[in-house]
Amino acid sequence: MSVQVYQHTLKSPALFAGVGVHAGAYTRVSVKPAGVDAGIVFVRTDITDRDNVVPARGRAVCKTQLGTVISNEAGVTVATIEHLMAALVMLGVDNAVVELDGPEMPIMDGSSAPFVRVLDRAGLRSQDVARTYIEILDTVEVLDGDKRATLRPADAFEVAFDIAFDSAAIGRQSVDLAMDEQAFRDELADCRTFGFLSDVEALRAMGLARGGDMNNCVVIDGDEVLNPEGLRRPDEFVRHKALDAIGDLFLLGAPLLGRFEGVLAGHGLNNALVRALLARPDAWRVTTFAEALRQVG
């Protein structure tokens, strides 16, 4: 089992900028060091007339259509946080302040890989306080028709996902991985978001996908992938779904010791699972490295 003893933050700010996939606005971001037990907090620097601090927590999620959006009590929102959240938790960043001057995180290339690179350049600093984990003690599951999201007890963090699409470009795909930092880097981080060309007009009419193109999304037309470079992996689609789930689960406020299973699930069901777990205090506990090792034996 790969676990981290102490909490970590960044050594120096991680700076990047880019266009949001939905709003289409250019946004600058600085991920800064934070103190112990601070967690991940987003700050909208473009808002000065009300509370602009939005903690990354499961109950703060206000929208899950094609991305995860969080808000605070003042109505300030931050959209499309899941790809950065996945990179933060899997690289071992417990505490950080994410300052951005717009409503949506940059989509970059549609994966977590650009965030991994900027976090690597910034480097991590160990903090002299034990890292906490959320250990799953009992199965928690949410259902929506044929869609399912489940957390089960396990000795380490595992992620499994199944998807099925009518398009021959995707079809049925499954992935099942023991997930630690190296596995995330090797297996999931570079897998991009995807969408169907037939949906673009309707999405843009709803104010979505205005910044989406083949530089930051795998675009499918019928049974064909339109991106000239093709796919990064034959099963890039299901791997990106697993990446999304990891980011959504970090809204629990700590990394998991448990197994996640998603079947045809998306951001909405992922957040429903987070809320279901929080509502079942008997199904989980907060543990540390030493306690986790004793559990594994």
PDB file of C-alpha atoms in Angstrom:
ATOM      1  CA  MET A   1       0.000   0.000   0.000  1.00  0.00           C
ATOM      2  CA  SER A   2       1.351   3.409  -0.968  1.00  0.00           C
ATOM      3  CA  VAL A   3       0.487   5.957   1.707  1.00  0.00           C
ATOM      4  CA  GLN A   4       1.943   9.312   2.661  1.00  0.00           C
ATOM      5  CA  VAL A   5       2.956   9.953   6.276  1.00  0.00           C
ATOM      6  CA  TYR A   6       2.767  13.739   6.480  1.00  0.00           C
ATOM      7  CA  GLN A   7       0.641  16.460   4.973  1.00  0.00           C
ATOM      8  CA  HIS A   8       2.192  18.337   2.060  1.00  0.00           C
ATOM      9  CA  THR A   9       1.809  21.721   0.439  1.00  0.00           C
ATOM     10  CA  LEU A  10       3.675  23.388  -2.425  1.00  0.00           C
ATOM     11  CA  LYS A  11       7.213  24.732  -2.135  1.00  0.00           C
ATOM     12  CA  SER A  12       6.396  27.667  -4.404  1.00  0.00           C
ATOM     13  CA  PRO A  13       3.362  28.869  -6.392  1.00  0.00           C
ATOM     14  CA  ALA A  14       2.343  26.885  -9.467  1.00  0.00           C
ATOM     15  CA  LEU A  15       1.325  29.336 -12.189  1.00  0.00           C
ATOM     16  CA  PHE A  16      -0.657  28.645 -15.350  1.00  0.00           C
ATOM     17  CA  ALA A  17      -3.394  30.124 -17.526  1.00  0.00           C
ATOM     18  CA  GLY A  18      -5.821  29.095 -20.203  1.00  0.00           C
ATOM     19  CA  VAL A  19      -9.374  29.055 -21.521  1.00  0.00           C
ATOM     20  CA  GLY A  20     -12.314  27.496 -19.665  1.00  0.00           C
ATOM     21  CA  VAL A  21     -13.987  24.762 -21.680  1.00  0.00           C
ATOM     22  CA  HIS A  22     -17.515  26.010 -20.958  1.00  0.00           C
ATOM     23  CA  ALA A  23     -17.397  29.774 -20.395  1.00  0.00           C
ATOM     24  CA  GLY A  24     -14.598  30.214 -22.927  1.00  0.00           C
ATOM     25  CA  ALA A  25     -12.974  32.903 -20.755  1.00  0.00           C
ATOM     26  CA  TYR A  26      -9.198  33.211 -20.372  1.00  0.00           C
ATOM     27  CA  THR A  27      -8.238  32.684 -16.724  1.00  0.00           C
ATOM     28  CA  ARG A  28      -4.958  32.992 -14.834  1.00  0.00           C
ATOM     29  CA  VAL A  29      -4.327  30.667 -11.899  1.00  0.00           C
ATOM     30  CA  SER A  30      -1.836  30.557  -9.047  1.00  0.00           C
ATOM     31  CA  VAL A  31      -1.804  27.479  -6.800  1.00  0.00           C
ATOM     32  CA  LYS A  32      -0.105  28.672  -3.603  1.00  0.00           C
ATOM     33  CA  PRO A  33       1.204  26.993  -0.446  1.00  0.00           C
ATOM     34  CA  ALA A  34      -1.153  26.765   2.532  1.00  0.00           C
ATOM     35  CA  GLY A  35      -0.832  25.834   6.202  1.00  0.00           C
ATOM     36  CA  VAL A  36      -1.559  22.474   7.795  1.00  0.00           C
ATOM     37  CA  ASP A  37      -5.168  21.289   7.807  1.00  0.00           C
ATOM     38  CA  ALA A  38      -6.149  24.094   5.391  1.00  0.00           C
ATOM     39  CA  GLY A  39      -7.310  21.676   2.697  1.00  0.00           C
ATOM     40  CA  ILE A  40      -7.888  22.932  -0.835  1.00  0.00           C
ATOM     41  CA  VAL A  41      -9.460  26.390  -1.051  1.00  0.00           C
ATOM     42  CA  PHE A  42     -10.333  28.332  -4.206  1.00  0.00           C
ATOM     43  CA  VAL A  43     -10.220  32.155  -4.208  1.00  0.00           C
ATOM     44  CA  ARG A  44     -11.839  34.237  -6.974  1.00  0.00           C
ATOM     45  CA  THR A  45      -9.485  37.234  -7.146  1.00  0.00           C
ATOM     46  CA  ASP A  46     -11.766  38.962  -9.687  1.00  0.00           C
ATOM     47  CA  ILE A  47     -14.491  39.294  -7.037  1.00  0.00           C
ATOM     48  CA  THR A  48     -13.980  41.935  -4.335  1.00  0.00           C
ATOM     49  CA  ASP A  49     -17.501  42.960  -3.256  1.00  0.00           C
ATOM     50  CA  ARG A  50     -18.336  39.792  -1.281  1.00  0.00           C
ATOM     51  CA  ASP A  51     -16.805  36.641   0.120  1.00  0.00           C
ATOM     52  CA  ASN A  52     -14.645  35.229  -2.671  1.00  0.00           C
ATOM     53  CA  VAL A  53     -13.313  32.152  -0.835  1.00  0.00           C
ATOM     54  CA  VAL A  54     -14.782  28.798  -1.929  1.00  0.00           C
ATOM     55  CA  PRO A  55     -13.568  25.740   0.015  1.00  0.00           C
ATOM     56  CA  ALA A  56     -13.415  22.527  -2.027  1.00  0.00           C
ATOM     57  CA  ARG A  57     -15.938  20.367  -0.199  1.00  0.00           C
ATOM     58  CA  GLY A  58     -18.606  17.911  -1.289  1.00  0.00           C
ATOM     59  CA  ARG A  59     -21.501  19.900   0.115  1.00  0.00           C
ATOM     60  CA  ALA A  60     -20.271  22.994  -1.783  1.00  0.00           C
ATOM     61  CA  VAL A  61     -21.066  21.374  -5.143  1.00  0.00           C
ATOM     62  CA  CYS A  62     -23.917  23.302  -6.761  1.00  0.00           C
ATOM     63  CA  LYS A  63     -23.859  21.985 -10.339  1.00  0.00           C
ATOM     64  CA  THR A  64     -22.616  18.827 -12.060  1.00  0.00           C
ATOM     65  CA  GLN A  65     -23.583  19.210 -15.712  1.00  0.00           C
ATOM     66  CA  LEU A  66     -20.480  18.336 -17.752  1.00  0.00           C
ATOM     67  CA  GLY A  67     -18.212  19.355 -14.885  1.00  0.00           C
ATOM     68  CA  THR A  68     -18.120  19.975 -11.155  1.00  0.00           C
ATOM     69  CA  VAL A  69     -18.994  23.466  -9.903  1.00  0.00           C
ATOM     70  CA  ILE A  70     -18.603  24.576  -6.272  1.00  0.00           C
ATOM     71  CA  SER A  71     -20.019  27.664  -4.592  1.00  0.00           C
ATOM     72  CA  ASN A  72     -19.985  29.490  -1.264  1.00  0.00           C
ATOM     73  CA  GLU A  73     -22.835  31.085   0.698  1.00  0.00           C
ATOM     74  CA  ALA A  74     -22.263  34.386  -1.129  1.00  0.00           C
ATOM     75  CA  GLY A  75     -23.061  32.690  -4.428  1.00  0.00           C
ATOM     76  CA  VAL A  76     -19.469  32.822  -5.728  1.00  0.00           C
ATOM     77  CA  THR A  77     -18.728  29.813  -7.938  1.00  0.00           C
ATOM     78  CA  VAL A  78     -15.722  28.015  -9.392  1.00  0.00           C
ATOM     79  CA  ALA A  79     -16.321  25.620 -12.280  1.00  0.00           C
ATOM     80  CA  THR A  80     -14.547  22.588 -13.756  1.00  0.00           C
ATOM     81  CA  ILE A  81     -12.309  21.890 -10.762  1.00  0.00           C
ATOM     82  CA  GLU A  82     -12.132  18.105 -11.095  1.00  0.00           C
ATOM     83  CA  HIS A  83      -8.981  17.736 -13.233  1.00  0.00           C
ATOM     84  CA  LEU A  84      -6.885  19.909 -10.908  1.00  0.00           C
ATOM     85  CA  MET A  85      -8.384  18.224  -7.830  1.00  0.00           C
ATOM     86  CA  ALA A  86      -7.394  14.813  -9.201  1.00  0.00           C
ATOM     87  CA  ALA A  87      -3.806  15.990  -9.776  1.00  0.00           C
ATOM     88  CA  LEU A  88      -3.599  17.527  -6.297  1.00  0.00           C
ATOM     89  CA  VAL A  89      -4.797  14.476  -4.398  1.00  0.00           C
ATOM     90  CA  MET A  90      -2.787  11.941  -6.396  1.00  0.00           C
ATOM     91  CA  LEU A  91       0.442  13.950  -6.213  1.00  0.00           C
ATOM     92  CA  GLY A  92      -0.045  14.251  -2.457  1.00  0.00           C
ATOM     93  CA  VAL A  93      -0.995  17.922  -2.085  1.00  0.00           C
ATOM     94  CA  ASP A  94      -3.177  18.241   1.015  1.00  0.00           C
ATOM     95  CA  ASN A  95      -3.158  21.998   1.505  1.00  0.00           C
ATOM     96  CA  ALA A  96      -3.240  24.717  -1.172  1.00  0.00           C
ATOM     97  CA  VAL A  97      -4.882  28.012  -2.047  1.00  0.00           C
ATOM     98  CA  VAL A  98      -5.987  28.144  -5.683  1.00  0.00           C
ATOM     99  CA  GLU A  99      -6.313  31.771  -6.787  1.00  0.00           C
ATOM    100  CA  LEU A 100      -8.009  32.403 -10.135  1.00  0.00           C
ATOM    101  CA  ASP A 101      -9.269  35.564 -11.832  1.00  0.00           C
ATOM    102  CA  GLY A 102     -12.306  34.063 -13.546  1.00  0.00           C
ATOM    103  CA  PRO A 103     -15.285  31.749 -13.044  1.00  0.00           C
ATOM    104  CA  GLU A 104     -13.788  28.538 -14.402  1.00  0.00           C
ATOM    105  CA  MET A 105     -10.559  26.578 -14.175  1.00  0.00           C
ATOM    106  CA  PRO A 106      -8.649  26.436 -17.483  1.00  0.00           C
ATOM    107  CA  ILE A 107      -9.287  23.194 -19.315  1.00  0.00           C
ATOM    108  CA  MET A 108      -5.668  23.063 -20.615  1.00  0.00           C
ATOM    109  CA  ASP A 109      -5.482  19.965 -22.869  1.00  0.00           C
ATOM    110  CA  GLY A 110      -8.551  18.322 -21.309  1.00  0.00           C
ATOM    111  CA  SER A 111      -6.600  16.094 -18.935  1.00  0.00           C
ATOM    112  CA  SER A 112      -4.714  16.369 -15.633  1.00  0.00           C
ATOM    113  CA  ALA A 113      -1.271  16.104 -17.252  1.00  0.00           C
ATOM    114  CA  PRO A 114      -0.658  19.887 -17.569  1.00  0.00           C
ATOM    115  CA  PHE A 115      -1.516  20.328 -13.882  1.00  0.00           C
ATOM    116  CA  VAL A 116       0.867  17.511 -12.959  1.00  0.00           C
ATOM    117  CA  ARG A 117       3.664  19.280 -14.848  1.00  0.00           C
ATOM    118  CA  VAL A 118       3.147  22.671 -13.162  1.00  0.00           C
ATOM    119  CA  LEU A 119       2.857  21.054  -9.725  1.00  0.00           C
ATOM    120  CA  ASP A 120       6.075  19.117 -10.375  1.00  0.00           C
ATOM    121  CA  ARG A 121       7.858  22.355 -11.250  1.00  0.00           C
ATOM    122  CA  ALA A 122       6.590  24.049  -8.088  1.00  0.00           C
ATOM    123  CA  GLY A 123       7.620  21.084  -5.933  1.00  0.00           C
ATOM    124  CA  LEU A 124       6.140  19.864  -2.673  1.00  0.00           C
ATOM    125  CA  ARG A 125       7.059  20.644   0.930  1.00  0.00           C
ATOM    126  CA  SER A 126       6.374  18.241   3.776  1.00  0.00           C
ATOM    127  CA  GLN A 127       4.457  19.604   6.759  1.00  0.00           C
ATOM    128  CA  ASP A 128       5.051  18.250  10.252  1.00  0.00           C
ATOM    129  CA  VAL A 129       1.507  16.990  10.768  1.00  0.00           C
ATOM    130  CA  ALA A 130       0.136  13.541   9.947  1.00  0.00           C
ATOM    131  CA  ARG A 131      -1.797  13.214   6.732  1.00  0.00           C
ATOM    132  CA  THR A 132      -5.342  12.011   7.285  1.00  0.00           C
ATOM    133  CA  TYR A 133      -7.199   9.516   5.132  1.00  0.00           C
ATOM    134  CA  ILE A 134     -10.864   8.635   4.880  1.00  0.00           C
ATOM    135  CA  GLU A 135     -11.061   4.906   5.469  1.00  0.00           C
ATOM    136  CA  ILE A 136     -14.181   3.201   4.131  1.00  0.00           C
ATOM    137  CA  LEU A 137     -15.636   0.815   6.736  1.00  0.00           C
ATOM    138  CA  ASP A 138     -18.898  -0.195   5.055  1.00  0.00           C
ATOM    139  CA  THR A 139     -20.286  -0.192   1.525  1.00  0.00           C
ATOM    140  CA  VAL A 140     -22.099   2.965   0.436  1.00  0.00           C
ATOM    141  CA  GLU A 141     -23.869   3.026  -2.926  1.00  0.00           C
ATOM    142  CA  VAL A 142     -26.037   5.377  -4.958  1.00  0.00           C
ATOM    143  CA  LEU A 143     -28.147   4.360  -7.941  1.00  0.00           C
ATOM    144  CA  ASP A 144     -29.813   6.224 -10.781  1.00  0.00           C
ATOM    145  CA  GLY A 145     -31.506   3.796 -13.126  1.00  0.00           C
ATOM    146  CA  ASP A 146     -28.737   1.678 -14.639  1.00  0.00           C
ATOM    147  CA  LYS A 147     -26.056   4.055 -13.310  1.00  0.00           C
ATOM    148  CA  ARG A 148     -24.194   3.238 -10.114  1.00  0.00           C
ATOM    149  CA  ALA A 149     -21.469   4.670  -7.903  1.00  0.00           C
ATOM    150  CA  THR A 150     -20.115   2.687  -4.960  1.00  0.00           C
ATOM    151  CA  LEU A 151     -17.499   2.939  -2.233  1.00  0.00           C
ATOM    152  CA  ARG A 152     -16.352  -0.306  -0.584  1.00  0.00           C
ATOM    153  CA  PRO A 153     -13.767  -1.141   2.076  1.00  0.00           C
ATOM    154  CA  ALA A 154     -10.283  -1.910   0.711  1.00  0.00           C
ATOM    155  CA  ASP A 155      -6.714  -1.857   2.019  1.00  0.00           C
ATOM    156  CA  ALA A 156      -5.706   0.924  -0.374  1.00  0.00           C
ATOM    157  CA  PHE A 157      -7.264   3.252  -2.957  1.00  0.00           C
ATOM    158  CA  GLU A 158      -8.735   1.434  -5.945  1.00  0.00           C
ATOM    159  CA  VAL A 159     -10.717   2.817  -8.864  1.00  0.00           C
ATOM    160  CA  ALA A 160     -12.911   0.841 -11.254  1.00  0.00           C
ATOM    161  CA  PHE A 161     -15.145   2.248 -13.979  1.00  0.00           C
ATOM    162  CA  ASP A 162     -17.413   0.909 -16.720  1.00  0.00           C
ATOM    163  CA  ILE A 163     -18.929   2.918 -19.569  1.00  0.00           C
ATOM    164  CA  ALA A 164     -21.052   2.066 -22.600  1.00  0.00           C
ATOM    165  CA  PHE A 165     -21.845   4.281 -25.600  1.00  0.00           C
ATOM    166  CA  ASP A 166     -23.621   3.493 -28.858  1.00  0.00           C
ATOM    167  CA  SER A 167     -20.760   5.045 -30.822  1.00  0.00           C
ATOM    168  CA  ALA A 168     -18.337   2.439 -32.169  1.00  0.00           C
ATOM    169  CA  ALA A 169     -15.545   4.898 -31.321  1.00  0.00           C
ATOM    170  CA  ILE A 170     -16.197   4.117 -27.642  1.00  0.00           C
ATOM    171  CA  GLY A 171     -18.465   1.079 -27.220  1.00  0.00           C
ATOM    172  CA  ARG A 172     -18.039  -0.672 -23.876  1.00  0.00           C
ATOM    173  CA  GLN A 173     -14.905   0.048 -21.873  1.00  0.00           C
ATOM    174  CA  SER A 174     -13.734  -0.909 -18.387  1.00  0.00           C
ATOM    175  CA  VAL A 175     -10.785  -0.044 -16.191  1.00  0.00           C
ATOM    176  CA  ASP A 176      -9.822  -1.387 -12.747  1.00  0.00           C
ATOM    177  CA  LEU A 177      -6.710   0.014 -11.094  1.00  0.00           C
ATOM    178  CA  ALA A 178      -4.921   0.080  -7.767  1.00  0.00           C
ATOM    179  CA  MET A 179      -4.356   3.816  -7.603  1.00  0.00           C
ATOM    180  CA  ASP A 180      -1.349   5.627  -6.155  1.00  0.00           C
ATOM    181  CA  GLU A 181       0.751   8.524  -7.423  1.00  0.00           C
ATOM    182  CA  GLN A 182       2.751   6.494  -9.933  1.00  0.00           C
ATOM    183  CA  ALA A 183      -0.308   4.685 -11.248  1.00  0.00           C
ATOM    184  CA  PHE A 184      -2.079   8.020 -11.715  1.00  0.00           C
ATOM    185  CA  ARG A 185       0.894   9.429 -13.628  1.00  0.00           C
ATOM    186  CA  ASP A 186       1.229   6.311 -15.781  1.00  0.00           C
ATOM    187  CA  GLU A 187      -2.373   5.269 -16.314  1.00  0.00           C
ATOM    188  CA  LEU A 188      -4.786   8.212 -16.045  1.00  0.00           C
ATOM    189  CA  ALA A 189      -3.252  11.697 -15.912  1.00  0.00           C
ATOM    190  CA  ASP A 190      -3.002  12.244 -19.691  1.00  0.00           C
ATOM    191  CA  CYS A 191      -6.506  10.981 -20.555  1.00  0.00           C
ATOM    192  CA  ARG A 192      -8.672  13.762 -21.990  1.00  0.00           C
ATOM    193  CA  THR A 193     -12.292  14.737 -21.685  1.00  0.00           C
ATOM    194  CA  PHE A 194     -14.506  13.884 -24.651  1.00  0.00           C
ATOM    195  CA  GLY A 195     -17.694  14.993 -26.333  1.00  0.00           C
ATOM    196  CA  PHE A 196     -19.894  14.468 -29.366  1.00  0.00           C
ATOM    197  CA  LEU A 197     -19.972  16.900 -32.271  1.00  0.00           C
ATOM    198  CA  SER A 198     -23.756  16.458 -32.510  1.00  0.00           C
ATOM    199  CA  ASP A 199     -24.146  17.969 -29.014  1.00  0.00           C
ATOM    200  CA  VAL A 200     -22.061  21.094 -29.567  1.00  0.00           C
ATOM    201  CA  GLU A 201     -24.772  23.465 -30.831  1.00  0.00           C
ATOM    202  CA  ALA A 202     -27.175  22.575 -28.025  1.00  0.00           C
ATOM    203  CA  LEU A 203     -24.449  22.886 -25.392  1.00  0.00           C
ATOM    204  CA  ARG A 204     -23.342  26.287 -26.638  1.00  0.00           C
ATOM    205  CA  ALA A 205     -26.943  27.487 -26.617  1.00  0.00           C
ATOM    206  CA  MET A 206     -26.945  26.561 -22.907  1.00  0.00           C
ATOM    207  CA  GLY A 207     -23.749  28.536 -22.304  1.00  0.00           C
ATOM    208  CA  LEU A 208     -21.562  25.430 -22.254  1.00  0.00           C
ATOM    209  CA  ALA A 209     -18.645  24.176 -24.388  1.00  0.00           C
ATOM    210  CA  ARG A 210     -17.830  27.686 -25.637  1.00  0.00           C
ATOM    211  CA  GLY A 211     -14.121  27.093 -25.128  1.00  0.00           C
ATOM    212  CA  GLY A 212     -14.089  23.475 -26.255  1.00  0.00           C
ATOM    213  CA  ASP A 213     -12.206  22.359 -29.343  1.00  0.00           C
ATOM    214  CA  MET A 214      -9.940  19.555 -30.498  1.00  0.00           C
ATOM    215  CA  ASN A 215      -7.020  21.066 -28.578  1.00  0.00           C
ATOM    216  CA  ASN A 216      -8.709  20.292 -25.275  1.00  0.00           C
ATOM    217  CA  CYS A 217     -11.288  17.590 -25.997  1.00  0.00           C
ATOM    218  CA  VAL A 218     -11.596  14.311 -27.865  1.00  0.00           C
ATOM    219  CA  VAL A 219     -14.363  15.042 -30.370  1.00  0.00           C
ATOM    220  CA  ILE A 220     -16.489  12.193 -31.700  1.00  0.00           C
ATOM    221  CA  ASP A 221     -18.671  12.379 -34.808  1.00  0.00           C
ATOM    222  CA  GLY A 222     -20.840   9.293 -35.119  1.00  0.00           C
ATOM    223  CA  ASP A 223     -18.403   6.390 -34.959  1.00  0.00           C
ATOM    224  CA  GLU A 224     -15.253   8.402 -35.646  1.00  0.00           C
ATOM    225  CA  VAL A 225     -12.737  10.339 -33.554  1.00  0.00           C
ATOM    226  CA  LEU A 226     -12.136  13.642 -35.356  1.00  0.00           C
ATOM    227  CA  ASN A 227      -8.888  14.653 -33.624  1.00  0.00           C
ATOM    228  CA  PRO A 228      -6.093  14.347 -36.207  1.00  0.00           C
ATOM    229  CA  GLU A 229      -3.713  12.842 -33.635  1.00  0.00           C
ATOM    230  CA  GLY A 230      -6.268  10.224 -32.576  1.00  0.00           C
ATOM    231  CA  LEU A 231      -6.451   8.786 -29.094  1.00  0.00           C
ATOM    232  CA  ARG A 232      -3.681   8.685 -26.506  1.00  0.00           C
ATOM    233  CA  ARG A 233      -4.910   5.247 -25.398  1.00  0.00           C
ATOM    234  CA  PRO A 234      -7.481   2.866 -26.909  1.00  0.00           C
ATOM    235  CA  ASP A 235      -9.591   3.176 -23.743  1.00  0.00           C
ATOM    236  CA  GLU A 236      -8.888   6.862 -23.086  1.00  0.00           C
ATOM    237  CA  PHE A 237     -12.614   7.507 -22.578  1.00  0.00           C
ATOM    238  CA  VAL A 238     -13.145   5.262 -19.549  1.00  0.00           C
ATOM    239  CA  ARG A 239      -9.798   6.285 -18.089  1.00  0.00           C
ATOM    240  CA  HIS A 240     -10.866   9.922 -18.196  1.00  0.00           C
ATOM    241  CA  LYS A 241     -14.064   8.988 -16.367  1.00  0.00           C
ATOM    242  CA  ALA A 242     -11.920   7.400 -13.654  1.00  0.00           C
ATOM    243  CA  LEU A 243      -9.793  10.583 -13.508  1.00  0.00           C
ATOM    244  CA  ASP A 244     -12.949  12.688 -13.082  1.00  0.00           C
ATOM    245  CA  ALA A 245     -14.140  10.458 -10.255  1.00  0.00           C
ATOM    246  CA  ILE A 246     -10.844  10.824  -8.388  1.00  0.00           C
ATOM    247  CA  GLY A 247     -11.138  14.599  -8.546  1.00  0.00           C
ATOM    248  CA  ASP A 248     -14.768  14.530  -7.447  1.00  0.00           C
ATOM    249  CA  LEU A 249     -13.995  12.204  -4.523  1.00  0.00           C
ATOM    250  CA  PHE A 250     -11.272  14.547  -3.199  1.00  0.00           C
ATOM    251  CA  LEU A 251     -14.136  16.892  -2.303  1.00  0.00           C
ATOM    252  CA  LEU A 252     -14.479  14.639   0.736  1.00  0.00           C
ATOM    253  CA  GLY A 253     -11.524  16.667   2.022  1.00  0.00           C
ATOM    254  CA  ALA A 254      -8.974  13.856   2.273  1.00  0.00           C
ATOM    255  CA  PRO A 255      -7.649  10.960   0.174  1.00  0.00           C
ATOM    256  CA  LEU A 256      -9.436   7.629   0.370  1.00  0.00           C
ATOM    257  CA  LEU A 257      -8.559   4.199   1.648  1.00  0.00           C
ATOM    258  CA  GLY A 258     -11.254   2.276  -0.166  1.00  0.00           C
ATOM    259  CA  ARG A 259     -12.505   1.065  -3.523  1.00  0.00           C
ATOM    260  CA  PHE A 260     -14.565   3.245  -5.854  1.00  0.00           C
ATOM    261  CA  GLU A 261     -16.706   1.630  -8.529  1.00  0.00           C
ATOM    262  CA  GLY A 262     -18.520   3.657 -11.171  1.00  0.00           C
ATOM    263  CA  VAL A 263     -20.914   2.191 -13.711  1.00  0.00           C
ATOM    264  CA  LEU A 264     -22.134   4.671 -16.345  1.00  0.00           C
ATOM    265  CA  ALA A 265     -21.670   7.347 -13.676  1.00  0.00           C
ATOM    266  CA  GLY A 266     -20.787  11.025 -14.042  1.00  0.00           C
ATOM    267  CA  HIS A 267     -20.157  14.072 -11.893  1.00  0.00           C
ATOM    268  CA  GLY A 268     -23.707  14.129 -10.530  1.00  0.00           C
ATOM    269  CA  LEU A 269     -23.606  10.557  -9.254  1.00  0.00           C
ATOM    270  CA  ASN A 270     -20.044  11.015  -7.976  1.00  0.00           C
ATOM    271  CA  ASN A 271     -21.206  13.939  -5.844  1.00  0.00           C
ATOM    272  CA  ALA A 272     -24.307  12.030  -4.723  1.00  0.00           C
ATOM    273  CA  LEU A 273     -21.941   9.310  -3.480  1.00  0.00           C
ATOM    274  CA  VAL A 274     -19.803  11.861  -1.633  1.00  0.00           C
ATOM    275  CA  ARG A 275     -22.908  13.229   0.089  1.00  0.00           C
ATOM    276  CA  ALA A 276     -24.200   9.717   0.856  1.00  0.00           C
ATOM    277  CA  LEU A 277     -20.911   8.824   2.512  1.00  0.00           C
ATOM    278  CA  LEU A 278     -20.874  12.034   4.566  1.00  0.00           C
ATOM    279  CA  ALA A 279     -24.408  11.175   5.711  1.00  0.00           C
ATOM    280  CA  ARG A 280     -23.217   7.760   6.931  1.00  0.00           C
ATOM    281  CA  PRO A 281     -20.658   8.486   9.691  1.00  0.00           C
ATOM    282  CA  ASP A 282     -20.756   4.792  10.624  1.00  0.00           C
ATOM    283  CA  ALA A 283     -19.445   3.868   7.145  1.00  0.00           C
ATOM    284  CA  TRP A 284     -16.091   5.659   7.392  1.00  0.00           C
ATOM    285  CA  ARG A 285     -13.507   7.052   9.756  1.00  0.00           C
ATOM    286  CA  VAL A 286     -10.567   9.410   9.614  1.00  0.00           C
ATOM    287  CA  THR A 287      -7.281   7.571   9.957  1.00  0.00           C
ATOM    288  CA  THR A 288      -3.558   8.314   9.687  1.00  0.00           C
ATOM    289  CA  PHE A 289      -0.546   6.506   8.249  1.00  0.00           C
ATOM    290  CA  ALA A 290       0.260   4.575  11.434  1.00  0.00           C
ATOM    291  CA  GLU A 291      -3.348   3.534  11.940  1.00  0.00           C
ATOM    292  CA  ALA A 292      -3.658   2.545   8.271  1.00  0.00           C
ATOM    293  CA  LEU A 293      -0.564   0.353   8.508  1.00  0.00           C
ATOM    294  CA  ARG A 294      -1.994  -1.412  11.552  1.00  0.00           C
ATOM    295  CA  GLN A 295      -5.201  -2.094   9.616  1.00  0.00           C
ATOM    296  CA  VAL A 296      -3.294  -3.637   6.707  1.00  0.00           C
ATOM    297  CA  GLY A 297      -1.169  -5.671   9.084  1.00  0.00           C
TER     298      GLY A 297
END
